[in-house]
Each structure stands twice: as structure tokens, then as C-alpha cells.
PDB file of C-alpha atoms in Angstrom:
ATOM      1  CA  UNK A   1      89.418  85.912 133.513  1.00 46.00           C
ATOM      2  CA  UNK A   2      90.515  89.386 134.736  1.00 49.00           C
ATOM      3  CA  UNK A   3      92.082  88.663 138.388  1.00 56.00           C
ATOM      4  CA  UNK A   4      92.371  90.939 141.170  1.00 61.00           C
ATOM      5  CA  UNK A   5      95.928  92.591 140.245  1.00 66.00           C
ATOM      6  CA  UNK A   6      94.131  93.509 137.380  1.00 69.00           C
ATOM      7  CA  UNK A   7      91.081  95.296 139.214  1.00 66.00           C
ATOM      8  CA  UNK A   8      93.476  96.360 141.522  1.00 69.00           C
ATOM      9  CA  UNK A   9      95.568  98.590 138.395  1.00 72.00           C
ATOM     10  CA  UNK A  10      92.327 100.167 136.713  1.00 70.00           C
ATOM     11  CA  UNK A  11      91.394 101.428 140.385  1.00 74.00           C
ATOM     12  CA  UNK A  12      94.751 102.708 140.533  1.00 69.00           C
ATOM     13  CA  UNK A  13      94.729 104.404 137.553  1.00 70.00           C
ATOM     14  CA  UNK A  14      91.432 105.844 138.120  1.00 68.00           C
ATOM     15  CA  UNK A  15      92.324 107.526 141.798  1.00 64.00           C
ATOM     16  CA  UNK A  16      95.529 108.290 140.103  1.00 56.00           C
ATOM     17  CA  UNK A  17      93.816 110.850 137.548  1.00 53.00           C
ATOM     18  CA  UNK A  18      92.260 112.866 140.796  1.00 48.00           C
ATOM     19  CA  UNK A  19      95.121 113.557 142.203  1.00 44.00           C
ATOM     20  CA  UNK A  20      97.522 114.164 139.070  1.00 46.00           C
ATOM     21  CA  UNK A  21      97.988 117.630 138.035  1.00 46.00           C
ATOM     22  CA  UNK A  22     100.646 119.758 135.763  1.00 41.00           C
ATOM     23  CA  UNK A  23     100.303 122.636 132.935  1.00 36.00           C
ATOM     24  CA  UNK A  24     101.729 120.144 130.614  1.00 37.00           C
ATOM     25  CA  UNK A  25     100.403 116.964 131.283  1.00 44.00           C
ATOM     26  CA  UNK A  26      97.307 117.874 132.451  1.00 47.00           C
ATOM     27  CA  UNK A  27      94.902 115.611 134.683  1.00 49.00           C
ATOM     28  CA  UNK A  28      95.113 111.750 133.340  1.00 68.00           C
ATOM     29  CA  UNK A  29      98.036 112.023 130.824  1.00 78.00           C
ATOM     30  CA  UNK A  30     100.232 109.349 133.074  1.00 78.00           C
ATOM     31  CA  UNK A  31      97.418 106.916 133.829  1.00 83.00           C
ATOM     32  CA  UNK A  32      96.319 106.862 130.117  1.00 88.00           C
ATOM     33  CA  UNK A  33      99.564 105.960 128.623  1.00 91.00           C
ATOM     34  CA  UNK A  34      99.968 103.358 131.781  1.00 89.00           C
ATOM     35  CA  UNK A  35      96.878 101.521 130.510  1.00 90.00           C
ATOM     36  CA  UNK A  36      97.804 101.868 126.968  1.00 92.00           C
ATOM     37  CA  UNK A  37     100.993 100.344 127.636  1.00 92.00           C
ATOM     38  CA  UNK A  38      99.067  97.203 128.975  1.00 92.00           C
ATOM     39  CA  UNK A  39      96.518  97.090 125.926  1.00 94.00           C
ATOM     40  CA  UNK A  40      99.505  97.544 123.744  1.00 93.00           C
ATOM     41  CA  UNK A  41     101.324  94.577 125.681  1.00 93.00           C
ATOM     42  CA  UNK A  42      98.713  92.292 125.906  1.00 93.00           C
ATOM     43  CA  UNK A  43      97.949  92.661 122.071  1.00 93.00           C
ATOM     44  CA  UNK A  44     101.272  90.418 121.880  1.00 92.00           C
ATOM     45  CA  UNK A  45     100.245  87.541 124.231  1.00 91.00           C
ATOM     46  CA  UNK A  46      98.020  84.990 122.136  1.00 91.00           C
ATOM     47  CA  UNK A  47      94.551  85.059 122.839  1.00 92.00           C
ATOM     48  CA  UNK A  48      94.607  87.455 125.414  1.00 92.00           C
ATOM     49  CA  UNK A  49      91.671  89.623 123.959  1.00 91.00           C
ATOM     50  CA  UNK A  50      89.586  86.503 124.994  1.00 90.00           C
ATOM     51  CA  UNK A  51      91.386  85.389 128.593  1.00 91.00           C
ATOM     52  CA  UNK A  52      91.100  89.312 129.269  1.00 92.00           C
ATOM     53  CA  UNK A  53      87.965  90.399 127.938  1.00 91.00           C
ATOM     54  CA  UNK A  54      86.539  92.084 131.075  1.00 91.00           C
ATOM     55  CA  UNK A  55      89.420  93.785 131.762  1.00 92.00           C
ATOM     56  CA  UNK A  56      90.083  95.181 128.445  1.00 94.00           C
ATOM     57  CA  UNK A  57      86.908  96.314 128.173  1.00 93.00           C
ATOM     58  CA  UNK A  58      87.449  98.332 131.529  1.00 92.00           C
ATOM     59  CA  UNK A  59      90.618  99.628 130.288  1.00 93.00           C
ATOM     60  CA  UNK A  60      88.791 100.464 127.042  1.00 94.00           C
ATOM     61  CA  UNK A  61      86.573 102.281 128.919  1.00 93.00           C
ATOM     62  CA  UNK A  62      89.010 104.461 131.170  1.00 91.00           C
ATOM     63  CA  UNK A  63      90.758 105.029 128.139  1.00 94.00           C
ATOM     64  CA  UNK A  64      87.697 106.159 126.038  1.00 94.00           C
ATOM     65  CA  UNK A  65      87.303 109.575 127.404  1.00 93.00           C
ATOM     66  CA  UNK A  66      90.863 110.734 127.562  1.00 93.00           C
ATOM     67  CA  UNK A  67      91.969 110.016 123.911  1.00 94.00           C
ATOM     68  CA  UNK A  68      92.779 113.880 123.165  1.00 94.00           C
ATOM     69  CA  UNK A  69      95.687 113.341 125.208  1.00 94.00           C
ATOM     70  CA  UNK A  70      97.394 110.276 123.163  1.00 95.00           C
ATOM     71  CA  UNK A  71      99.699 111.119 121.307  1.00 95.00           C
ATOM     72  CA  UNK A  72      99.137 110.893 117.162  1.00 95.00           C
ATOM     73  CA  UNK A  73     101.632 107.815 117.145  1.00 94.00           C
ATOM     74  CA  UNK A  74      99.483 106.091 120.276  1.00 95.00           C
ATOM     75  CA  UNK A  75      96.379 106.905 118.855  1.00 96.00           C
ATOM     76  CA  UNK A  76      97.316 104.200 115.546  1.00 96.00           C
ATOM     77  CA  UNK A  77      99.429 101.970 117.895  1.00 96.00           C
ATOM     78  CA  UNK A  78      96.159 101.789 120.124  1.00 97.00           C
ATOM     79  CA  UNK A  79      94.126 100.950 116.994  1.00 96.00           C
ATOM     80  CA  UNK A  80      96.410  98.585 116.077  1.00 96.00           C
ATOM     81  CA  UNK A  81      96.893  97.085 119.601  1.00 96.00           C
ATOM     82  CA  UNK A  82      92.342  96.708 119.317  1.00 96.00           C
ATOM     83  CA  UNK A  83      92.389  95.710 116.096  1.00 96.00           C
ATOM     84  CA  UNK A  84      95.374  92.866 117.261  1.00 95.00           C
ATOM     85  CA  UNK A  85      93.472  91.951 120.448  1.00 95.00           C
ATOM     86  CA  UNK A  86      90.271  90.970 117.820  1.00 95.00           C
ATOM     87  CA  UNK A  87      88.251  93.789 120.345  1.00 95.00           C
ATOM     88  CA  UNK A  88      88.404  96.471 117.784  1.00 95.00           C
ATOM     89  CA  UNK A  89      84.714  95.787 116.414  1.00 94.00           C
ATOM     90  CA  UNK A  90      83.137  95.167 119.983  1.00 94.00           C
ATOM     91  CA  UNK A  91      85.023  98.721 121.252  1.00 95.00           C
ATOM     92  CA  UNK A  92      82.915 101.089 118.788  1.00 95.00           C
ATOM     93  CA  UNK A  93      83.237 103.986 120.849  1.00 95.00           C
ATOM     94  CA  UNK A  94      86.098 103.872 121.678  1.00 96.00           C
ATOM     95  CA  UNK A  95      87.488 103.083 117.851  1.00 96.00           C
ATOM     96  CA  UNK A  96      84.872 106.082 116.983  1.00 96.00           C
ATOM     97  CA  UNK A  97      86.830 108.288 119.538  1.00 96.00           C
ATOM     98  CA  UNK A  98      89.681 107.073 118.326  1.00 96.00           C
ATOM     99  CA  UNK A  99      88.881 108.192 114.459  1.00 97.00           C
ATOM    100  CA  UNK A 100      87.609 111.837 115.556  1.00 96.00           C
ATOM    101  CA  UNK A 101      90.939 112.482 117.144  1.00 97.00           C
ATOM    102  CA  UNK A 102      93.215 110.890 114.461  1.00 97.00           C
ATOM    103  CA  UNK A 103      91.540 113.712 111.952  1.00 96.00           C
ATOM    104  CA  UNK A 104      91.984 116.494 114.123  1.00 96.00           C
ATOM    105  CA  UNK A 105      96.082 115.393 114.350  1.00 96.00           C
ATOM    106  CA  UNK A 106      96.621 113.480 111.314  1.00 96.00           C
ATOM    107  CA  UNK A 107      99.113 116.201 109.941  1.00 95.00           C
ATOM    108  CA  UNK A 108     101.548 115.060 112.909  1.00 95.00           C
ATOM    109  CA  UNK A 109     101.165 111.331 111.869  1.00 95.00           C
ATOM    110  CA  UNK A 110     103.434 109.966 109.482  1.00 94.00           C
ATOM    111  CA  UNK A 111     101.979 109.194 106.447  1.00 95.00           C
ATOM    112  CA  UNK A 112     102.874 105.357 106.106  1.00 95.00           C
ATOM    113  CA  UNK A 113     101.264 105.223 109.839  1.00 95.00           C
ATOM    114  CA  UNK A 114      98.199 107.163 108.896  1.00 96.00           C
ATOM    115  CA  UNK A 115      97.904 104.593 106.222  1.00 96.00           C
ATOM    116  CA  UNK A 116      97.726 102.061 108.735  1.00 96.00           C
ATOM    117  CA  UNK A 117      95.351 103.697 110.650  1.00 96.00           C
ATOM    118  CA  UNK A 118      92.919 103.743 107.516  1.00 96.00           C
ATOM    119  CA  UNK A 119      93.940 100.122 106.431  1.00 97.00           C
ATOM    120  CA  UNK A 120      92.753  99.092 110.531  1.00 97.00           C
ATOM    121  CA  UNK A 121      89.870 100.777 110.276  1.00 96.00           C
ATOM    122  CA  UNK A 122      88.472 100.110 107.019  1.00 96.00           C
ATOM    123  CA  UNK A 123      88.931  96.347 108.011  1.00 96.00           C
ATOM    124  CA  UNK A 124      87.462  96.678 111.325  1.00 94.00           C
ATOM    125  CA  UNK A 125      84.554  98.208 109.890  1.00 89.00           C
ATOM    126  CA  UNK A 126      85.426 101.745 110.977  1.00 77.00           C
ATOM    127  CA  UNK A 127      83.927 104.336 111.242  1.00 90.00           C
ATOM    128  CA  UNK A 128      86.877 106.156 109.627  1.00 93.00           C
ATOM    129  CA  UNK A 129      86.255 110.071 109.726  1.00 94.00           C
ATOM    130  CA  UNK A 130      89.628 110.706 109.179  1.00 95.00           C
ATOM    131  CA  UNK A 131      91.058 111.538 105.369  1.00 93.00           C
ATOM    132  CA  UNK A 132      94.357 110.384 103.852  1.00 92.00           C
ATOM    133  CA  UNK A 133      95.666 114.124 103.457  1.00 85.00           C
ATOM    134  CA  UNK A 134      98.742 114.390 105.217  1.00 73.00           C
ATOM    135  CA  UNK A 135     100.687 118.233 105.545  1.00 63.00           C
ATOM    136  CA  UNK A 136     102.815 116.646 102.879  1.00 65.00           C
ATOM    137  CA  UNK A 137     100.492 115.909 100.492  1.00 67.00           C
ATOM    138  CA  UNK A 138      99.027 119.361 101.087  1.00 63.00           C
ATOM    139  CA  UNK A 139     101.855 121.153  99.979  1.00 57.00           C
ATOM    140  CA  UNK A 140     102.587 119.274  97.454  1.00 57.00           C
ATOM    141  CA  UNK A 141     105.462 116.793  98.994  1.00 50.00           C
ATOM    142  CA  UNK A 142     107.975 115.162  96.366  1.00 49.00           C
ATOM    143  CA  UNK A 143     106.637 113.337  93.674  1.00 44.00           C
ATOM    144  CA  UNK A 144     103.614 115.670  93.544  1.00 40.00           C
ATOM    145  CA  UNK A 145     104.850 117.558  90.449  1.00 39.00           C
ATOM    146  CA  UNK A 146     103.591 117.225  87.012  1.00 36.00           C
ATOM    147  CA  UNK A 147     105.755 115.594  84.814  1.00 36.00           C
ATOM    148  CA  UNK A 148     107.002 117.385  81.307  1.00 39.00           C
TER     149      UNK A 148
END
């Protein structure tokens, strides 16, 4: 189970967020993308979304609020990293969150990767509140045309 180096990081990252400041990054932009990295790591190890279940789910949790500040490639490689983990049906808020924000970016998210995104949450069960329609697709990208 979840150790104390492990409670020890998420209480890191938490007091981190108070004292973090910055016009651009704004408070808890370096603490998310620390505990993303770790979800995204851990999605590699076999069976690690059962040996860390607890702290997952914490991680889950501090990430929850602060997905507006992923970035539209982190928001899909976090749904993959769930989806990999087998913790993307037991985070529904989080994957809700998760769908919101992908449809208020998906115009900065390649389309092959926005594809993704759909194909991970239609498995998972969504909810996907996101469309398909990319800024390429909108204005008529290549192979749009009508043939003669």
C-alpha cells in the first residue's frame, strides 16, 4: 500500500501550491504537473493502480480541482495514464473534469490525440462532453473538399 514517501509527496505538493505564485504559472501549475508526472509513471509499472490505490486516489484528488491548468496534451496523457492504471471508471470526477476541459481546448489538441481522448473515454464509460471537431476540420482542413 501507499507508504510514507508517498504521504510525505502529496503533503508536499499541497503546502507547495500556498506558497507558489507567478503571472504565468499561477498558484498550483508546478505541483500539478509534479503529480501528473507520477500518475503518468506509475501507469507503466504493472499493477500499480492496485499496489497504489490509496495514493492514486489522493493524487486524483489534488489533481481534480486544478485541471484548467494541464495542458491540452496532459489532459489526454492523464486520461490515458487513468484509463492505463484500470482507475479511470472509479475516478468519475475527476475523468468528468477531465472531459469539460478537453472541450473547452480541444482546438489545441491534435486531432489523432483528441481521437484518443474519445476512444478512452467512450471505453471507460465516459462521460465524454467533448466533440470530435478539431480547428481543422472547422475550416475545412485537406481532404475536406468535394470531389468533381
Amino acid at each position: 500500500g501507499g507508504g510514507d514517501g508517498e504521504s510525505t509527496f502529496l503533503e508536499v505538493m499541497e503546502e507547495g501550491d500556498e506558497d507558489e505564485g507567478g503571472a504565468l504559472s499561477g498558484p498550483g501549475t508546478r505541483s500539478v504537473y509534479s503529480v501528473l508526472a507520477v500518475v503518468t509513471a506509475l501507469s507503466g509499472v504493472p499493477h500499480a493502480g492496485v499496489t497504489h490505490r490509496e495514493f492514486l486516489r489522493d493524487c486524483c484528488a489534488l489533481i481534480t480541482p486544478k485541471v484548467q491548468k494541464l495542458s491540452p496534451t496532459s489532459l489526454v496523457a492523464l486520461a490515458e495514464a487513468l484509463q492505463s492504471l484500470g482507475i479511470a471508471r472509479s475516478e468519475r470526477v475527476l475523468m468528468r473534469r477531465l472531459s469539460e476541459w478537453i472541450e473547452v481546448v480541444k482546438y489545441e489538441i491534435p486531432p489523432a490525440a483528441l481521437r484518443k481522448a474519445a476512444d478512452i473515454f467512450d471505453a471507460e464509460r465516459g462521460p465524454r462532453l467533448f466533440s470530435l471537431e478539431t480547428a481543422q476540420s472547422k475550416r475545412g482542413g485537406p481532404g475536406e473538399r468535394g470531389t468533381p
